[in-house]
C-alpha positions as a Python dict, from the first residue, in 0.01 Angstrom:
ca = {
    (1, 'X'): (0, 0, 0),
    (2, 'X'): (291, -162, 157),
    (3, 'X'): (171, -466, 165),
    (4, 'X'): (101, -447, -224),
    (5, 'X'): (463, -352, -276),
    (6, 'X'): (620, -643, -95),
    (7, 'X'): (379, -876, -289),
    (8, 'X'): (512, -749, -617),
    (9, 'X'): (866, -843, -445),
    (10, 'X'): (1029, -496, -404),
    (11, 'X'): (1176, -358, -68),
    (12, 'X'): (992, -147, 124),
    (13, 'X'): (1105, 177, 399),
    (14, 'X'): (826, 351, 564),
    (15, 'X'): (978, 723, 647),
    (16, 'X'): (777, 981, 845),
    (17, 'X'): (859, 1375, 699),
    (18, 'X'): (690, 1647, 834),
    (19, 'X'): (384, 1458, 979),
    (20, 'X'): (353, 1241, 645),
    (21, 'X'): (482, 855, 628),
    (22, 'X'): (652, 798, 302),
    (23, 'X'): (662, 466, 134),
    (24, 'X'): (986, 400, -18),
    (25, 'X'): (1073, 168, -263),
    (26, 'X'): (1452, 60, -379),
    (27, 'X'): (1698, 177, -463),
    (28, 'X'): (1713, 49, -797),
    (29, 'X'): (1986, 118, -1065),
    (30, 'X'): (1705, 178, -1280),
    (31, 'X'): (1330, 246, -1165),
    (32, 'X'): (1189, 295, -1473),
    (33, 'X'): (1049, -141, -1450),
    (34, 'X'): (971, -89, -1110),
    (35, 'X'): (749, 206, -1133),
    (36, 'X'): (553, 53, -1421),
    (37, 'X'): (487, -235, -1218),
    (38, 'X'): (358, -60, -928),
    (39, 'X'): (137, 171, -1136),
    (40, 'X'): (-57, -160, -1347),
    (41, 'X'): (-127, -242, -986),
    (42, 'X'): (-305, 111, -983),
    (43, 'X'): (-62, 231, -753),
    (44, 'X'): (66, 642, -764),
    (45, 'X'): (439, 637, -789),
    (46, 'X'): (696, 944, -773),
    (47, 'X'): (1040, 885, -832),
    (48, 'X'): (1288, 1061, -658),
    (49, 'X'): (1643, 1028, -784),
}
C-alpha cells in the first residue's frame, strides 16, 4: 500500500495506534483529488480532517 501511494506521488507517514500501523497521507488543503486518486487505484481511503 505504501508503496502504491508514493508512486501516485503523495507523502506518506506510517503511524502505529493501538497495535494497528496507519498509513497516512498529506496533509492536503483539500483531499477530496487525492482520495479519488487513491481509490481508482482500488485503494480504501478514510479521511480524517
Amino acid at each position: 500500500m505504501v508503496e502504491a501511494v508514493r508512486r501516485a506521488g503523495y507523502p506518506v507517514v506510517l503511524v502505529e495506534e493501538g497495535g494497528l500501523i496507519k498509513v497516512r497521507v498529506g496533509p492536503f488543503a483539500d483531499p477530496g483529488p487525492a482520495a479519488a486518486a487513491l481509490r481508482e487505484q482500488g485503494l480504501e481511503v478514510l479521511e480524517v480532517r
